[in-house]
Every structure is written in C-alpha cells, then in structure tokens.
Amino acid sequence: RYERMLQAIKPLPWRKRRKFTQQAIDLGQCIDRQLNDTRYISREVRRYLQSLVMDVDCTRGQVTAELRHHWGLNQILNHTGGFTKNRDDHRHHAVDAVVVALTTPSHLQQLARTKGIVRDPLPFPWERFRDDVANRINDINVSFRPLRKVYGALHEETAYGPTAEENVYAYRKSVRDLKGPMIAQIVDPAIRNLVMERLKQKGLDPNNPPSNIPTEVFAEPLTMPSGVPVKKVRIRDTFTNLIPMTKMKTRTGKPYRYVKPGSNHHIEIFEYTDAKRVAKRDGVVVSMFDAAQRVQRGLPLINRDHGSGRRFVMSLSTNELVHVKVDGQYVLYRVQKLDAGNTRVILRLHTDSRVDDPRTVLRKSPNTLDGYKVTVDYLGRMRPAND
C-alpha cells in the first residue's frame, strides 16, 4: 500500500502531492512501528517458551516468502494465475503457518548458500505436498469474533432541532463539509445565494451542483458583504428515525434536541404466514441505542416475541456467520453490515478480507435469506447456532 501510494503521488499537482506525501510518510512510520513491535513480541515469546524447555525458533518473513514461492503455495489462493501472495483471502495466514511449521535449519542453509543466484525450486517436504496443502486450505472455515457487546457510540454527534413542520428538523453544517443536495436546503436565503455564487465562480452549476463538492471550492473563507466570515450554515431536512433526547426539554415539555441513531446492534428475523398461507420472513433492525435501552431496563437483549403467529428464526449481529444457499449449495458468509433503512443484511464471503469487493457480497432481505445461523470455533469446526 505504501509503494502504491508513492507511485500515485508523482503525477499530482504540487499542493496535493505535498498533502499525500505527508500521509505516505505517516503510513511508512506506522509500518515501521508495527514491524518493530512484531520483532519485540517474537523475541519475548521465544524467550518465554524456551524457559519452558521447548525448542523454539523464529523465522524471518523473507525466508517464509522464499519457501512459499519454491513450493508453489502462492497459487493456491491466487486464482488469477499470478505468482504473488493473495492477501485478500484470510486463509493466506494458514498458508504461512504451514510454511513456518515445516521450515528446518537445512532450508535456511540452502537459502543462504544460494542467495542471489538463479536456482532450481527446493524439493517438496513430501510427495503430493502441494495438493495436500491445497485440499486442507480450501476446507478451512474462517472464524470471526461476533460483535454482540453493547458498546460504542449510541448516536451520532450532530444535534437536530425540531421545526413547526412534522419530521422536518434543522441542523448546522460546516461550509467545507457541504454536499450538493444540501445547498438548496440552506435556511438563510442570503447565505444560500452566497454559496451558489461561489460555486458559479468555480465553474460549477449552482442549480445542479455535484454531490461531492471539490475541497478547493471553499478553500478561501466565505464572507458576507459586511466582512463577517461564514463558517457554518443552517440546513432544514426531513428525517423519520431521529431519537429525542428526553432530558433536554423546553418549558412546554417537548424535547428540543434530537440525534440520529448510531450503529446497528442486531437484526431479529421472524417467520409468519400471510393471508394466502404462504410462509414469509421479516425482520426488525435494533440500533445500538435501543439495545442499550433494553439492557438498562432489564429487558432481554434479543426480543424473541414479535406477536401472535410470528415464529422467531434467528438474530444476526456483525461478524456472525450464516450458511446461505447460493445456486443450490450452502456457502459460508459473515454478516458485514446491517442496513436499517432497507431492512437488509449485507453478507460477505467468509474468506474475503476486503470490504468493497462486489463479487463476494450478498444483500439479502429477511424474506430472501435462505440459510441458517452457524458458529465456527477457533479450529474451524462449524456447528448450528441453535439461536
């Protein structure tokens, strides 16, 4: 990542180059600190295990990479036909573990003697070694730590004030953080015209601005004709999911501050029969705020009673695992995210270490989620969750 960032910086203008160069330097320093921590931890673990009368040795990452290349293990997870390590698959750690476990002093001597010289691949530890490793790696079920604890921010920081209109609230936004659709919602017409004039000066259509306004548009301070700087603007918008802060009330007893709920804690999926006697599924997404309220009131964190005729199926939190039926076969997926707006579960293939690959993601509503919840322990053993 560090090398890719340095290559991408070169063709940029000097101002952006200076900004991203500093980010690259910070990233490089962070990598150096992590490598130093890894070296220190390795030495301390080795010293502790040797005190227990164990024969322990540490191998360098370069040696592991060399042996992995010689034994042809990079191609096990690299499905594009390349010869490099595929770090987008969680199972690459298991491949490294196999190499480290089979590294012997003779391998270190062979690599040291032939350093810098074109050499033939080192022999396999045993016959059919690569096939055996590939079979075991492909059978691995990746284990994740589910995020079931009620912790973290219960709501977002922005405060919203109620207006005379139902579900319409006002809030303040920094000028530098404005998005295109927000400009038409600025309350003060004078400031709104000032912002639109700035967009026009920068060559943008003020009536149809882009969603992501370039940072250089508001690089220079925005000022009123009197010279007063404008740092924040007041915006009105419609919201239907805001939470009233009941301790902050006006004289009439109504809350004067509302907030957006923070992250989602879990989804509760239940099954019912519709008027045509067809079995269907639905779900309720529970926010972190609501989960904390349940705990505070002494209520069950998972509500299994959703009314008469509704059978509780399962609850799903982030990083929990689901065996999903895809093209007639069950495939293991983890819960990456919960979409409260559309009542959907965003699932990611359990082996994928990235969060933005469209090829390994499934977006399922409770009614289209054909699968069941499972647990996978640290050894990869999978069992039904019996939620």
mmCIF file of C-alpha atoms in Angstrom:
data_model
loop_
_atom_site.group_PDB
_atom_site.id
_atom_site.type_symbol
_atom_site.label_atom_id
_atom_site.label_comp_id
_atom_site.label_asym_id
_atom_site.label_seq_id
_atom_site.Cartn_x
_atom_site.Cartn_y
_atom_site.Cartn_z
ATOM 1 C CA ARG A 1 0.000 0.000 0.000
ATOM 2 C CA TYR A 2 2.874 2.344 0.859
ATOM 3 C CA GLU A 3 4.590 1.763 -2.501
ATOM 4 C CA ARG A 4 1.325 2.176 -4.437
ATOM 5 C CA MET A 5 0.702 5.474 -2.661
ATOM 6 C CA LEU A 6 4.161 6.775 -3.607
ATOM 7 C CA GLN A 7 3.596 5.881 -7.272
ATOM 8 C CA ALA A 8 0.189 7.578 -7.296
ATOM 9 C CA ILE A 9 1.592 10.804 -5.805
ATOM 10 C CA LYS A 10 4.079 11.560 -8.605
ATOM 11 C CA PRO A 11 1.672 12.930 -11.303
ATOM 12 C CA LEU A 12 -0.369 15.054 -8.860
ATOM 13 C CA PRO A 13 -0.155 18.877 -8.610
ATOM 14 C CA TRP A 14 2.334 20.107 -6.030
ATOM 15 C CA ARG A 15 -0.280 21.068 -3.403
ATOM 16 C CA LYS A 16 -1.971 17.676 -3.461
ATOM 17 C CA ARG A 17 1.434 15.996 -3.731
ATOM 18 C CA ARG A 18 2.574 17.700 -0.525
ATOM 19 C CA LYS A 19 -0.580 16.605 1.308
ATOM 20 C CA PHE A 20 -0.427 12.977 0.197
ATOM 21 C CA THR A 21 3.352 12.801 0.659
ATOM 22 C CA GLN A 22 2.859 13.573 4.348
ATOM 23 C CA GLN A 23 0.208 10.830 4.516
ATOM 24 C CA ALA A 24 2.644 8.406 2.895
ATOM 25 C CA ILE A 25 5.337 9.349 5.420
ATOM 26 C CA ASP A 26 2.896 8.797 8.300
ATOM 27 C CA LEU A 27 1.924 5.421 6.841
ATOM 28 C CA GLY A 28 5.579 4.419 6.463
ATOM 29 C CA GLN A 29 6.320 5.370 10.063
ATOM 30 C CA CYS A 30 3.284 3.388 11.229
ATOM 31 C CA ILE A 31 4.513 0.322 9.328
ATOM 32 C CA ASP A 32 7.972 0.658 10.880
ATOM 33 C CA ARG A 33 6.480 0.853 14.378
ATOM 34 C CA GLN A 34 4.358 -2.243 13.777
ATOM 35 C CA LEU A 35 7.349 -4.195 12.451
ATOM 36 C CA ASN A 36 9.407 -3.227 15.491
ATOM 37 C CA ASP A 37 6.564 -4.326 17.780
ATOM 38 C CA THR A 38 6.379 -7.651 15.927
ATOM 39 C CA ARG A 39 10.125 -8.220 16.333
ATOM 40 C CA TYR A 40 9.969 -7.456 20.040
ATOM 41 C CA ILE A 41 6.953 -9.711 20.619
ATOM 42 C CA SER A 42 8.632 -12.562 18.721
ATOM 43 C CA ARG A 43 11.747 -12.344 20.885
ATOM 44 C CA GLU A 44 9.746 -12.256 24.114
ATOM 45 C CA VAL A 45 7.517 -15.200 23.113
ATOM 46 C CA ARG A 46 10.577 -17.213 22.124
ATOM 47 C CA ARG A 47 12.301 -16.417 25.420
ATOM 48 C CA TYR A 48 9.225 -17.445 27.422
ATOM 49 C CA LEU A 49 8.727 -20.739 25.570
ATOM 50 C CA GLN A 50 12.409 -21.600 25.873
ATOM 51 C CA SER A 51 12.090 -21.134 29.637
ATOM 52 C CA LEU A 52 9.544 -23.980 29.497
ATOM 53 C CA VAL A 53 12.257 -26.218 27.998
ATOM 54 C CA MET A 54 10.867 -26.031 24.467
ATOM 55 C CA ASP A 55 12.894 -25.966 21.276
ATOM 56 C CA VAL A 56 11.626 -22.781 19.631
ATOM 57 C CA ASP A 57 12.973 -20.823 16.706
ATOM 58 C CA CYS A 58 11.752 -17.726 14.831
ATOM 59 C CA THR A 59 11.911 -17.399 11.058
ATOM 60 C CA ARG A 60 12.120 -14.208 9.059
ATOM 61 C CA GLY A 61 9.274 -13.201 6.784
ATOM 62 C CA GLN A 62 11.626 -13.160 3.796
ATOM 63 C CA VAL A 63 12.510 -16.815 4.390
ATOM 64 C CA THR A 64 8.815 -17.743 4.602
ATOM 65 C CA ALA A 65 8.144 -15.889 1.334
ATOM 66 C CA GLU A 66 11.037 -17.687 -0.396
ATOM 67 C CA LEU A 67 9.903 -21.148 0.695
ATOM 68 C CA ARG A 68 6.288 -20.359 -0.162
ATOM 69 C CA HIS A 69 7.438 -19.425 -3.674
ATOM 70 C CA HIS A 70 9.639 -22.518 -4.089
ATOM 71 C CA TRP A 71 6.878 -24.870 -3.014
ATOM 72 C CA GLY A 72 4.286 -23.214 -5.281
ATOM 73 C CA LEU A 73 1.919 -22.292 -2.459
ATOM 74 C CA ASN A 74 1.174 -18.770 -3.714
ATOM 75 C CA GLN A 75 -1.001 -20.201 -6.467
ATOM 76 C CA ILE A 76 -3.325 -21.954 -4.020
ATOM 77 C CA LEU A 77 -5.223 -18.734 -3.239
ATOM 78 C CA ASN A 78 -4.202 -16.659 -6.265
ATOM 79 C CA HIS A 79 -6.939 -17.579 -8.741
ATOM 80 C CA THR A 80 -5.806 -15.054 -11.360
ATOM 81 C CA GLY A 81 -2.854 -17.190 -12.408
ATOM 82 C CA GLY A 82 -0.248 -14.934 -10.782
ATOM 83 C CA PHE A 83 2.675 -15.990 -8.618
ATOM 84 C CA THR A 84 2.264 -13.428 -5.841
ATOM 85 C CA LYS A 85 0.692 -13.815 -2.428
ATOM 86 C CA ASN A 86 -3.047 -13.119 -2.274
ATOM 87 C CA ARG A 87 -3.630 -11.075 0.868
ATOM 88 C CA ASP A 88 -7.319 -10.561 0.022
ATOM 89 C CA ASP A 89 -8.049 -14.051 1.359
ATOM 90 C CA HIS A 90 -7.975 -14.608 5.125
ATOM 91 C CA ARG A 91 -6.556 -18.097 4.570
ATOM 92 C CA HIS A 92 -3.159 -16.766 3.498
ATOM 93 C CA HIS A 93 -2.275 -16.817 7.203
ATOM 94 C CA ALA A 94 -2.843 -20.586 7.219
ATOM 95 C CA VAL A 95 -0.532 -20.983 4.216
ATOM 96 C CA ASP A 96 2.182 -19.066 6.059
ATOM 97 C CA ALA A 97 1.623 -21.206 9.156
ATOM 98 C CA VAL A 98 2.239 -24.369 7.101
ATOM 99 C CA VAL A 99 5.495 -22.947 5.731
ATOM 100 C CA VAL A 100 6.723 -21.802 9.154
ATOM 101 C CA ALA A 101 5.919 -25.185 10.700
ATOM 102 C CA LEU A 102 7.908 -27.033 8.016
ATOM 103 C CA THR A 103 10.919 -24.697 7.945
ATOM 104 C CA THR A 104 14.073 -26.517 9.083
ATOM 105 C CA PRO A 105 17.682 -25.368 9.613
ATOM 106 C CA SER A 106 18.643 -27.148 6.381
ATOM 107 C CA HIS A 107 16.173 -24.941 4.463
ATOM 108 C CA LEU A 108 17.750 -21.837 5.982
ATOM 109 C CA GLN A 109 21.227 -23.049 4.980
ATOM 110 C CA GLN A 110 20.127 -23.811 1.417
ATOM 111 C CA LEU A 111 18.554 -20.386 1.010
ATOM 112 C CA ALA A 112 21.597 -18.663 2.498
ATOM 113 C CA ARG A 113 24.054 -20.512 0.205
ATOM 114 C CA THR A 114 22.102 -19.769 -2.965
ATOM 115 C CA LYS A 115 21.166 -16.156 -2.191
ATOM 116 C CA GLY A 116 21.162 -14.001 -5.329
ATOM 117 C CA ILE A 117 21.770 -16.968 -7.663
ATOM 118 C CA VAL A 118 19.199 -18.440 -10.055
ATOM 119 C CA ARG A 119 18.401 -21.801 -8.566
ATOM 120 C CA ASP A 120 16.028 -24.706 -9.037
ATOM 121 C CA PRO A 121 12.981 -24.924 -6.770
ATOM 122 C CA LEU A 122 13.600 -26.627 -3.449
ATOM 123 C CA PRO A 123 12.099 -30.126 -3.184
ATOM 124 C CA PHE A 124 8.715 -30.617 -1.518
ATOM 125 C CA PRO A 125 8.680 -31.865 2.089
ATOM 126 C CA TRP A 126 6.822 -34.952 0.814
ATOM 127 C CA GLU A 127 5.196 -36.245 -2.323
ATOM 128 C CA ARG A 128 1.855 -34.613 -3.211
ATOM 129 C CA PHE A 129 2.679 -31.909 -0.636
ATOM 130 C CA ARG A 130 1.136 -29.057 -2.598
ATOM 131 C CA ASP A 131 -2.092 -30.979 -3.301
ATOM 132 C CA ASP A 132 -2.434 -31.915 0.367
ATOM 133 C CA VAL A 133 -1.962 -28.302 1.468
ATOM 134 C CA ALA A 134 -4.431 -27.026 -1.147
ATOM 135 C CA ASN A 135 -7.096 -29.511 -0.044
ATOM 136 C CA ARG A 136 -6.746 -28.562 3.599
ATOM 137 C CA ILE A 137 -6.643 -24.817 2.913
ATOM 138 C CA ASN A 138 -9.774 -24.971 0.760
ATOM 139 C CA ASP A 139 -11.621 -26.790 3.566
ATOM 140 C CA ILE A 140 -10.932 -24.049 6.140
ATOM 141 C CA ASN A 141 -13.869 -22.232 7.715
ATOM 142 C CA VAL A 142 -12.686 -18.800 8.827
ATOM 143 C CA SER A 143 -13.637 -17.922 12.398
ATOM 144 C CA PHE A 144 -14.712 -14.390 13.371
ATOM 145 C CA ARG A 145 -15.390 -12.715 16.684
ATOM 146 C CA PRO A 146 -19.061 -11.633 16.702
ATOM 147 C CA LEU A 147 -19.736 -8.074 17.833
ATOM 148 C CA ARG A 148 -22.562 -8.705 20.292
ATOM 149 C CA LYS A 149 -21.465 -6.401 23.105
ATOM 150 C CA VAL A 150 -23.422 -3.214 23.666
ATOM 151 C CA TYR A 151 -20.678 -0.618 23.467
ATOM 152 C CA GLY A 152 -19.573 2.327 21.367
ATOM 153 C CA ALA A 153 -21.409 5.486 20.334
ATOM 154 C CA LEU A 154 -25.154 5.204 20.874
ATOM 155 C CA HIS A 155 -25.916 8.036 18.468
ATOM 156 C CA GLU A 156 -24.222 10.459 16.089
ATOM 157 C CA GLU A 157 -22.801 13.757 17.338
ATOM 158 C CA THR A 158 -24.855 16.141 15.180
ATOM 159 C CA ALA A 159 -27.800 17.717 17.040
ATOM 160 C CA TYR A 160 -31.107 18.309 15.217
ATOM 161 C CA GLY A 161 -33.715 20.837 16.280
ATOM 162 C CA PRO A 162 -37.449 20.356 15.606
ATOM 163 C CA THR A 163 -39.413 22.795 13.426
ATOM 164 C CA ALA A 164 -43.092 23.601 13.038
ATOM 165 C CA GLU A 165 -43.344 21.006 10.247
ATOM 166 C CA GLU A 166 -43.674 17.320 11.060
ATOM 167 C CA ASN A 167 -40.481 15.260 10.578
ATOM 168 C CA VAL A 168 -38.578 18.390 9.457
ATOM 169 C CA TYR A 169 -35.502 19.278 11.517
ATOM 170 C CA ALA A 170 -32.776 21.910 11.363
ATOM 171 C CA TYR A 171 -29.068 21.371 11.976
ATOM 172 C CA ARG A 172 -25.779 23.180 11.431
ATOM 173 C CA LYS A 173 -23.166 22.073 8.916
ATOM 174 C CA SER A 174 -19.645 23.317 8.237
ATOM 175 C CA VAL A 175 -19.300 25.074 4.869
ATOM 176 C CA ARG A 176 -16.335 22.865 3.982
ATOM 177 C CA ASP A 177 -18.450 19.715 4.546
ATOM 178 C CA LEU A 178 -21.392 20.741 2.358
ATOM 179 C CA LYS A 179 -22.747 18.257 -0.159
ATOM 180 C CA GLY A 180 -24.501 19.204 -3.373
ATOM 181 C CA PRO A 181 -28.092 18.409 -2.267
ATOM 182 C CA MET A 182 -27.629 20.398 0.969
ATOM 183 C CA ILE A 183 -27.223 23.754 -0.778
ATOM 184 C CA ALA A 184 -30.904 24.075 -1.748
ATOM 185 C CA GLN A 185 -31.813 23.291 1.894
ATOM 186 C CA ILE A 186 -29.850 26.171 3.455
ATOM 187 C CA VAL A 187 -32.329 28.161 5.567
ATOM 188 C CA ASP A 188 -30.892 31.688 5.203
ATOM 189 C CA PRO A 189 -31.503 32.878 1.606
ATOM 190 C CA ALA A 190 -28.622 35.384 1.753
ATOM 191 C CA ILE A 191 -26.111 32.702 2.723
ATOM 192 C CA ARG A 192 -27.623 30.315 0.184
ATOM 193 C CA ASN A 193 -27.086 32.872 -2.600
ATOM 194 C CA LEU A 194 -23.541 33.450 -1.341
ATOM 195 C CA VAL A 195 -22.763 29.724 -1.562
ATOM 196 C CA MET A 196 -24.300 29.466 -5.032
ATOM 197 C CA GLU A 197 -22.283 32.442 -6.216
ATOM 198 C CA ARG A 198 -19.089 30.762 -5.014
ATOM 199 C CA LEU A 199 -19.998 27.611 -6.962
ATOM 200 C CA LYS A 200 -20.598 29.709 -10.056
ATOM 201 C CA GLN A 201 -17.194 31.374 -9.654
ATOM 202 C CA LYS A 202 -15.542 27.952 -9.539
ATOM 203 C CA GLY A 203 -17.226 26.814 -12.749
ATOM 204 C CA LEU A 204 -19.941 24.655 -11.157
ATOM 205 C CA ASP A 205 -23.665 24.761 -11.852
ATOM 206 C CA PRO A 206 -25.233 26.265 -8.688
ATOM 207 C CA ASN A 207 -28.656 24.817 -9.553
ATOM 208 C CA ASN A 208 -27.271 21.301 -10.069
ATOM 209 C CA PRO A 209 -24.055 21.019 -8.022
ATOM 210 C CA PRO A 210 -22.155 17.722 -7.751
ATOM 211 C CA SER A 211 -22.777 15.582 -4.708
ATOM 212 C CA ASN A 212 -19.119 15.746 -3.663
ATOM 213 C CA ILE A 213 -18.055 19.378 -3.943
ATOM 214 C CA PRO A 214 -14.282 19.753 -4.562
ATOM 215 C CA THR A 215 -12.387 20.930 -1.486
ATOM 216 C CA GLU A 216 -10.827 23.857 -3.344
ATOM 217 C CA VAL A 217 -14.269 25.488 -3.805
ATOM 218 C CA PHE A 218 -14.351 26.590 -0.157
ATOM 219 C CA ALA A 219 -10.586 26.727 0.400
ATOM 220 C CA GLU A 220 -10.881 30.504 0.681
ATOM 221 C CA PRO A 221 -13.124 31.714 3.548
ATOM 222 C CA LEU A 222 -16.718 32.557 2.635
ATOM 223 C CA THR A 223 -17.640 36.027 3.881
ATOM 224 C CA MET A 224 -20.766 38.182 3.998
ATOM 225 C CA PRO A 225 -20.737 41.639 2.309
ATOM 226 C CA SER A 226 -20.137 43.115 5.774
ATOM 227 C CA GLY A 227 -16.951 41.064 6.106
ATOM 228 C CA VAL A 228 -18.313 38.565 8.645
ATOM 229 C CA PRO A 229 -16.949 35.077 7.852
ATOM 230 C CA VAL A 230 -19.435 32.254 7.291
ATOM 231 C CA LYS A 231 -18.116 29.036 8.831
ATOM 232 C CA LYS A 232 -21.361 27.096 9.308
ATOM 233 C CA VAL A 233 -24.807 27.141 7.715
ATOM 234 C CA ARG A 234 -28.231 26.092 8.993
ATOM 235 C CA ILE A 235 -29.962 23.376 6.970
ATOM 236 C CA ARG A 236 -33.506 22.006 7.054
ATOM 237 C CA ASP A 237 -34.185 18.420 6.070
ATOM 238 C CA THR A 238 -36.687 15.607 6.598
ATOM 239 C CA PHE A 239 -35.909 12.697 8.930
ATOM 240 C CA THR A 240 -38.083 9.890 10.237
ATOM 241 C CA ASN A 241 -35.689 7.973 12.515
ATOM 242 C CA LEU A 242 -34.368 10.637 14.916
ATOM 243 C CA ILE A 243 -34.220 9.951 18.644
ATOM 244 C CA PRO A 244 -35.496 12.621 21.089
ATOM 245 C CA MET A 245 -33.177 13.472 23.965
ATOM 246 C CA THR A 246 -35.836 13.390 26.686
ATOM 247 C CA LYS A 247 -33.668 15.124 29.306
ATOM 248 C CA MET A 248 -33.389 18.230 27.119
ATOM 249 C CA LYS A 249 -36.900 19.730 27.090
ATOM 250 C CA THR A 250 -38.418 23.136 26.588
ATOM 251 C CA ARG A 251 -40.857 24.767 29.006
ATOM 252 C CA THR A 252 -43.714 23.010 27.216
ATOM 253 C CA GLY A 253 -42.102 19.646 27.991
ATOM 254 C CA LYS A 254 -41.149 18.836 24.382
ATOM 255 C CA PRO A 255 -37.583 17.781 23.514
ATOM 256 C CA TYR A 256 -35.586 20.470 21.730
ATOM 257 C CA ARG A 257 -32.730 18.203 20.690
ATOM 258 C CA TYR A 258 -32.809 15.090 18.512
ATOM 259 C CA VAL A 259 -29.997 12.821 17.314
ATOM 260 C CA LYS A 260 -29.510 10.151 14.682
ATOM 261 C CA PRO A 261 -29.125 6.593 15.959
ATOM 262 C CA GLY A 262 -25.578 5.265 15.748
ATOM 263 C CA SER A 263 -24.552 1.835 14.533
ATOM 264 C CA ASN A 264 -26.924 -1.134 14.466
ATOM 265 C CA HIS A 265 -26.525 -3.887 17.030
ATOM 266 C CA HIS A 266 -28.501 -6.779 15.513
ATOM 267 C CA ILE A 267 -31.467 -7.809 13.413
ATOM 268 C CA GLU A 268 -34.264 -10.065 14.662
ATOM 269 C CA ILE A 269 -35.715 -12.285 11.943
ATOM 270 C CA PHE A 270 -39.107 -13.935 12.401
ATOM 271 C CA GLU A 271 -41.392 -16.046 10.219
ATOM 272 C CA TYR A 272 -45.136 -15.774 9.694
ATOM 273 C CA THR A 273 -47.885 -16.919 7.323
ATOM 274 C CA ASP A 274 -49.616 -14.312 5.155
ATOM 275 C CA ALA A 275 -53.267 -14.215 4.079
ATOM 276 C CA LYS A 276 -52.544 -16.650 1.225
ATOM 277 C CA ARG A 277 -50.960 -19.088 3.704
ATOM 278 C CA VAL A 278 -47.512 -18.528 2.264
ATOM 279 C CA ALA A 279 -44.620 -18.630 4.739
ATOM 280 C CA LYS A 280 -42.688 -15.364 4.754
ATOM 281 C CA ARG A 281 -39.934 -13.784 6.777
ATOM 282 C CA ASP A 282 -39.490 -10.281 8.082
ATOM 283 C CA GLY A 283 -37.051 -8.574 10.408
ATOM 284 C CA VAL A 284 -36.512 -5.731 12.842
ATOM 285 C CA VAL A 285 -33.163 -3.941 12.983
ATOM 286 C CA VAL A 286 -32.239 -2.928 16.536
ATOM 287 C CA SER A 287 -29.893 0.052 16.864
ATOM 288 C CA MET A 288 -27.142 0.300 19.464
ATOM 289 C CA PHE A 289 -29.222 2.945 21.253
ATOM 290 C CA ASP A 290 -32.257 0.649 21.525
ATOM 291 C CA ALA A 291 -30.055 -2.259 22.626
ATOM 292 C CA ALA A 292 -28.597 -0.120 25.421
ATOM 293 C CA GLN A 293 -32.113 0.905 26.475
ATOM 294 C CA ARG A 294 -33.122 -2.752 26.721
ATOM 295 C CA VAL A 295 -30.127 -3.571 28.901
ATOM 296 C CA GLN A 296 -30.759 -0.553 31.125
ATOM 297 C CA ARG A 297 -34.390 -1.556 31.667
ATOM 298 C CA GLY A 298 -33.511 -5.184 32.423
ATOM 299 C CA LEU A 299 -35.191 -6.482 29.264
ATOM 300 C CA PRO A 300 -33.810 -9.337 27.107
ATOM 301 C CA LEU A 301 -31.295 -8.052 24.581
ATOM 302 C CA ILE A 302 -32.819 -10.293 21.885
ATOM 303 C CA ASN A 303 -36.598 -9.999 21.639
ATOM 304 C CA ARG A 304 -37.976 -13.387 20.550
ATOM 305 C CA ASP A 305 -41.636 -12.442 20.909
ATOM 306 C CA HIS A 306 -42.896 -10.434 17.914
ATOM 307 C CA GLY A 307 -46.577 -11.147 18.358
ATOM 308 C CA SER A 308 -49.027 -13.956 17.778
ATOM 309 C CA GLY A 309 -48.401 -16.103 14.709
ATOM 310 C CA ARG A 310 -44.795 -14.958 14.353
ATOM 311 C CA ARG A 311 -42.066 -17.532 14.992
ATOM 312 C CA PHE A 312 -38.618 -16.287 15.924
ATOM 313 C CA VAL A 313 -35.984 -17.645 13.494
ATOM 314 C CA MET A 314 -32.652 -16.073 14.455
ATOM 315 C CA SER A 315 -30.816 -12.884 15.327
ATOM 316 C CA LEU A 316 -27.769 -11.674 13.442
ATOM 317 C CA SER A 317 -25.054 -9.301 14.626
ATOM 318 C CA THR A 318 -21.952 -8.060 12.830
ATOM 319 C CA ASN A 319 -19.393 -10.843 12.149
ATOM 320 C CA GLU A 320 -21.831 -13.643 12.913
ATOM 321 C CA LEU A 321 -21.817 -16.466 10.343
ATOM 322 C CA VAL A 322 -24.633 -17.730 8.137
ATOM 323 C CA HIS A 323 -24.782 -20.782 5.879
ATOM 324 C CA VAL A 324 -26.529 -19.304 2.838
ATOM 325 C CA LYS A 325 -27.966 -21.295 -0.055
ATOM 326 C CA VAL A 326 -26.430 -19.984 -3.287
ATOM 327 C CA ASP A 327 -27.118 -21.730 -6.617
ATOM 328 C CA GLY A 328 -28.278 -24.858 -4.837
ATOM 329 C CA GLN A 329 -25.260 -25.116 -2.492
ATOM 330 C CA TYR A 330 -24.697 -23.813 1.017
ATOM 331 C CA VAL A 331 -21.855 -21.293 1.287
ATOM 332 C CA LEU A 332 -20.476 -19.729 4.453
ATOM 333 C CA TYR A 333 -20.904 -15.941 4.757
ATOM 334 C CA ARG A 334 -20.324 -13.473 7.588
ATOM 335 C CA VAL A 335 -22.520 -10.513 8.466
ATOM 336 C CA GLN A 336 -20.598 -7.418 7.382
ATOM 337 C CA LYS A 337 -23.257 -4.765 7.959
ATOM 338 C CA LEU A 338 -26.925 -4.238 8.800
ATOM 339 C CA ASP A 339 -28.970 -1.857 6.627
ATOM 340 C CA ALA A 340 -31.757 -0.446 8.796
ATOM 341 C CA GLY A 341 -33.203 1.755 6.056
ATOM 342 C CA ASN A 342 -33.983 -1.173 3.752
ATOM 343 C CA THR A 343 -34.091 -3.867 6.483
ATOM 344 C CA ARG A 344 -31.337 -5.831 4.779
ATOM 345 C CA VAL A 345 -28.342 -7.898 5.813
ATOM 346 C CA ILE A 346 -25.061 -7.236 3.973
ATOM 347 C CA LEU A 347 -23.151 -10.524 3.814
ATOM 348 C CA ARG A 348 -19.520 -11.047 2.817
ATOM 349 C CA LEU A 349 -17.856 -14.350 1.843
ATOM 350 C CA HIS A 350 -16.062 -15.655 4.939
ATOM 351 C CA THR A 351 -12.671 -15.893 3.190
ATOM 352 C CA ASP A 352 -12.643 -12.330 1.814
ATOM 353 C CA SER A 353 -10.548 -9.863 3.835
ATOM 354 C CA ARG A 354 -11.747 -6.854 1.826
ATOM 355 C CA VAL A 355 -14.995 -4.982 2.444
ATOM 356 C CA ASP A 356 -15.551 -3.467 -1.010
ATOM 357 C CA ASP A 357 -15.331 -6.393 -3.448
ATOM 358 C CA PRO A 358 -18.706 -6.622 -5.253
ATOM 359 C CA ARG A 359 -18.019 -10.229 -6.284
ATOM 360 C CA THR A 360 -18.108 -11.596 -2.733
ATOM 361 C CA VAL A 361 -21.067 -9.684 -1.286
ATOM 362 C CA LEU A 362 -24.731 -10.610 -0.878
ATOM 363 C CA ARG A 363 -27.512 -8.202 0.034
ATOM 364 C CA LYS A 364 -30.425 -10.125 1.458
ATOM 365 C CA SER A 365 -33.717 -9.122 2.990
ATOM 366 C CA PRO A 366 -35.073 -11.430 5.714
ATOM 367 C CA ASN A 367 -37.538 -12.927 3.198
ATOM 368 C CA THR A 368 -34.815 -13.770 0.636
ATOM 369 C CA LEU A 369 -32.224 -15.005 3.140
ATOM 370 C CA ASP A 370 -32.324 -18.758 2.579
ATOM 371 C CA GLY A 371 -29.945 -20.075 5.204
ATOM 372 C CA TYR A 372 -29.292 -20.732 8.856
ATOM 373 C CA LYS A 373 -27.003 -19.296 11.501
ATOM 374 C CA VAL A 374 -23.851 -21.244 12.464
ATOM 375 C CA THR A 375 -20.875 -20.889 14.776
ATOM 376 C CA VAL A 376 -17.257 -21.603 13.861
ATOM 377 C CA ASP A 377 -14.719 -22.142 16.643
ATOM 378 C CA TYR A 378 -11.014 -21.302 16.531
ATOM 379 C CA LEU A 379 -10.235 -24.668 14.930
ATOM 380 C CA GLY A 380 -12.716 -24.076 12.090
ATOM 381 C CA ARG A 381 -15.302 -26.578 13.332
ATOM 382 C CA MET A 382 -18.779 -25.479 12.244
ATOM 383 C CA ARG A 383 -21.955 -26.168 14.229
ATOM 384 C CA PRO A 384 -25.557 -24.922 14.041
ATOM 385 C CA ALA A 385 -26.046 -21.901 16.290
ATOM 386 C CA ASN A 386 -29.455 -23.025 17.643
ATOM 387 C CA ASP A 387 -30.398 -19.391 18.142
#
